[in-house]
Coordinates of C-alpha atoms in Angstrom, one line a residue:
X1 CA 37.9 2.7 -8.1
X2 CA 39.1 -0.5 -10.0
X3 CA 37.2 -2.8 -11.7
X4 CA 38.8 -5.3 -9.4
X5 CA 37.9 -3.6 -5.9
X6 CA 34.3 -3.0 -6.9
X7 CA 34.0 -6.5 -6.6
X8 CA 35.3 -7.0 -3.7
X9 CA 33.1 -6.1 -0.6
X10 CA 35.0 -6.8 2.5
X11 CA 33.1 -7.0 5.3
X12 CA 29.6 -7.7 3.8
X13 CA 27.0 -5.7 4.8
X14 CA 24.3 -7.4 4.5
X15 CA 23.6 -11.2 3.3
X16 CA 21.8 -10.8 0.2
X17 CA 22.6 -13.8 -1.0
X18 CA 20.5 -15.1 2.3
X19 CA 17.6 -12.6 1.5
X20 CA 17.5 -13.5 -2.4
X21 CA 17.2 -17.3 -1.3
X22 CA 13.9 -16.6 1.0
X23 CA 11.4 -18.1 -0.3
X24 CA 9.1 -14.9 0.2
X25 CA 5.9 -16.2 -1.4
X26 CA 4.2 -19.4 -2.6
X27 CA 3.9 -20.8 -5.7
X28 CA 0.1 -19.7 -5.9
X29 CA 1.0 -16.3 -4.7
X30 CA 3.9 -16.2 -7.5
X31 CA 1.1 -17.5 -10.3
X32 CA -1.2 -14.8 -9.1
X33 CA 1.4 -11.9 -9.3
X34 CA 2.3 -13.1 -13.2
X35 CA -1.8 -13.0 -14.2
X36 CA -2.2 -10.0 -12.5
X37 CA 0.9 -7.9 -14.2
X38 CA -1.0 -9.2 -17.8
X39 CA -4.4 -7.8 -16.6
X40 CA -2.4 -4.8 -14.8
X41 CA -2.8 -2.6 -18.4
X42 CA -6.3 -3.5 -18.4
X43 CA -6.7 -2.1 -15.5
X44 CA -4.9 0.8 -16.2
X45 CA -6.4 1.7 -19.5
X46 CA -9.9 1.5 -18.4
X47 CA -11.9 5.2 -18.7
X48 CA -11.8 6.8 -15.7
X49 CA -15.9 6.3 -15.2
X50 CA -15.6 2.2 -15.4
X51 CA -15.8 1.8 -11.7
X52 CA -17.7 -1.5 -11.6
X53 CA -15.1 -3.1 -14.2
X54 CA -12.1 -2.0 -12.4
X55 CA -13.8 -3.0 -8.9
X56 CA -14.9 -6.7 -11.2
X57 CA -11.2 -6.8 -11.9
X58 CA -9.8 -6.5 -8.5
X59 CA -12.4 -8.8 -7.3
X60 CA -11.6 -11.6 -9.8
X61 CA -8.4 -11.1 -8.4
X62 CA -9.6 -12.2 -4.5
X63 CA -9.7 -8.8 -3.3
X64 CA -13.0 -7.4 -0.9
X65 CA -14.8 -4.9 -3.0
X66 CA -17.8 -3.2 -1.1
X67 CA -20.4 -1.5 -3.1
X68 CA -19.9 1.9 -4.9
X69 CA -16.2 2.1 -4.3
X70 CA -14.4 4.1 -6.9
X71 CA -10.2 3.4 -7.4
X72 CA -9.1 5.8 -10.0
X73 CA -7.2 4.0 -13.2
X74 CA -4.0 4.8 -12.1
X75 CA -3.6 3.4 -8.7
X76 CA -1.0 1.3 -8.7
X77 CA -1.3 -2.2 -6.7
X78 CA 1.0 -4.9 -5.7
X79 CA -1.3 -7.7 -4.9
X80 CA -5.1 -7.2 -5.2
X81 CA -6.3 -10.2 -3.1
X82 CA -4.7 -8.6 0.3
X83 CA -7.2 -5.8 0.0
X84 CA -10.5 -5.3 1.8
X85 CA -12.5 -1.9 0.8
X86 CA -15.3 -0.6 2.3
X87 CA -18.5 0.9 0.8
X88 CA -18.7 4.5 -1.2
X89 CA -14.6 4.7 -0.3
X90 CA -12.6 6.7 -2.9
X91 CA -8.4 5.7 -4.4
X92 CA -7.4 8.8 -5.9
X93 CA -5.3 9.2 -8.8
X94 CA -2.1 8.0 -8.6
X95 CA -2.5 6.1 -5.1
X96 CA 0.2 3.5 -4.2
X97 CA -1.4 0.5 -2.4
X98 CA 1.9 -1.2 -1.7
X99 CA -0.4 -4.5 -0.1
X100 CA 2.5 -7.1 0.5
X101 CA 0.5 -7.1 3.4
X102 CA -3.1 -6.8 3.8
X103 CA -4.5 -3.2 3.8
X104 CA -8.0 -2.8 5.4
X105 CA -9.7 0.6 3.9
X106 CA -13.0 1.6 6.0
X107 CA -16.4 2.6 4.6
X108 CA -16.8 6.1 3.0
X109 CA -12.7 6.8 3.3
X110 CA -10.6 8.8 0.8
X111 CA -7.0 7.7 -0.3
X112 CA -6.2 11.0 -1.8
X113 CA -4.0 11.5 -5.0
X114 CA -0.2 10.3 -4.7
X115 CA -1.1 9.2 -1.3
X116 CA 1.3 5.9 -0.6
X117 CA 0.1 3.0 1.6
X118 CA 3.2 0.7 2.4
X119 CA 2.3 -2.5 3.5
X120 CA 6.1 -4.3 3.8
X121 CA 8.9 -3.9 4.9
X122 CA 12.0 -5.2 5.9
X123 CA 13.5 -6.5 9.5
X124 CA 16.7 -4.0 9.2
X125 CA 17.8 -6.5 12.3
X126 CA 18.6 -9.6 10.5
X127 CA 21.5 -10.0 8.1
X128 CA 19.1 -11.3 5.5
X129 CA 16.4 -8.3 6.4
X130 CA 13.5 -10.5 5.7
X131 CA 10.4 -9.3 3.7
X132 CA 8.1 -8.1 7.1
X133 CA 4.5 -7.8 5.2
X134 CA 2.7 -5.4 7.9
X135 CA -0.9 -5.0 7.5
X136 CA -2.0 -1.4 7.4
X137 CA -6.4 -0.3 8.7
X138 CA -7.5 3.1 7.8
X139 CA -10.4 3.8 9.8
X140 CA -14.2 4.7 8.4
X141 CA -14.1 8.2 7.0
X142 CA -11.0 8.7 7.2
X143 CA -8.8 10.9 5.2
X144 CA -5.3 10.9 3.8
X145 CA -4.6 13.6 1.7
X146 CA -2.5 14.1 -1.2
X147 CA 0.8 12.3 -1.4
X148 CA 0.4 11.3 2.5
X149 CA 2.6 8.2 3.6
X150 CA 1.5 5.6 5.6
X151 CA 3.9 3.3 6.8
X152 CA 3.7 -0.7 7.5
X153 CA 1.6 -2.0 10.4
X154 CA 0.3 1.0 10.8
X155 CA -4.0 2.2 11.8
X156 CA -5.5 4.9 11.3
X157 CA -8.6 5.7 13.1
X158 CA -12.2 6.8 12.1
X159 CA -13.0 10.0 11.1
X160 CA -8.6 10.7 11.4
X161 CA -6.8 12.8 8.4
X162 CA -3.7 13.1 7.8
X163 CA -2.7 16.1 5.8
X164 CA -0.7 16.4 2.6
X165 CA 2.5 14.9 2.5
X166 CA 2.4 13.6 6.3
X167 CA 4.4 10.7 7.0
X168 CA 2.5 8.2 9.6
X169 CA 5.3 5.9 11.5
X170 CA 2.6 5.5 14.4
X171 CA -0.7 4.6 14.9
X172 CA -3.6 7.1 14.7
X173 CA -6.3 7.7 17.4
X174 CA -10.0 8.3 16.2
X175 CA -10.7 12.1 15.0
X176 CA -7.7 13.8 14.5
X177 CA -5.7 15.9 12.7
X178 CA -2.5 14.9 12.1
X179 CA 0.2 16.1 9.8
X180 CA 4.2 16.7 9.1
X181 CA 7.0 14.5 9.1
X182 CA 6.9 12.4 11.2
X183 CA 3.1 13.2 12.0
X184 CA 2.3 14.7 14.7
X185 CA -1.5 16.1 16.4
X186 CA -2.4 19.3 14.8
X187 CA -6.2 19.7 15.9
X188 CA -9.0 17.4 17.0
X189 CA -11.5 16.9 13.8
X190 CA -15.2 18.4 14.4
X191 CA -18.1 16.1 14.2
X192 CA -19.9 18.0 10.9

């Protein structure tokens, strides 16, 4: 291929230039993002036993801290203030909380390591594919195991895991087992 006819992309696929042009977030939103990638390292350097200063951190930041919640030092999150955690609720090492969207973790839940909650998206519809920025629930003791993928706009209900490396593209019921790609019902989960 030429130099010439890489440039040249006849039809276009998609209207980029439409998508770049959104405006996708307010100036507020914008400020936010900028102090919050200088306080990121912070964050991030933090011993692993400094709960209460990660969870002061990531409530300075407007996000819904309940008491005794531990997120691990290297959970990596896109916008604090669209989060809402629930008491004695666990973020695992390495957890992606993708939170364009606003991502709703119950009480006593755990977000296992590697485990990627996506909260955006975007409408593949549209020539511009607008930034969609889907809210994602996971239910009271719930469990997502280790590198688990949720996907955007979708709940997961109470007492629900979804096994290692399952990919949820559909909501979850209450006390299930699910797991696989896409996942699908493995078992019902006994009360303990």
């Amino acid at each position: 291929m030429s130099d010439s006819s890489r440039d040249e992309l006849s039809p276009p696929l998609q209207d980029i230039a439409a998508n770049r042009r959104a405006q996708k977030w307010s100036r507020q939103a914008l400020i936010g993002r900028i102090l919050w990638a200088f306080v990121r390292p912070v964050f991030a350097l933090s011993p692993r036993p400094l709960w209460g200063l990660r969870n002061s951190i990531l409530r300075l930041f407007g996000a819904k801290i309940a008491a005794n919640v531990h997120v691990y030092p290297s959970v990596k999150i896109t916008i604090p203030w669209n989060l809402d955690i629930g008491a004695e609720t666990a973020i695992g090492d390495g957890a992606i909380l993708y939170a364009l969207g606003p991502i709703t973790i119950g009480q006593q839940a755990t977000i296992s390591q590697g485990a990627h909650l996506c909260a955006g998206t975007h409408d593949y519809r549209e020539a511009d594919m607008p930034l969609i920025k889907a809210p994602i629930t996971i239910g009271d003791g719930a469990w997502i195991c280790a590198d688990a993928f949720i996907g955007p706009g979708r709940k997961i209900g109470n007492r629900a895991i979804v096994a290692a490396r399952g990919v949820v593209v559909k909501d979850i019921p209450d006390s299930v087992i699910v797991g696989g790609n896409p996942a699908t019902f493995i078992a019902p989960r006994q009360e303990p």
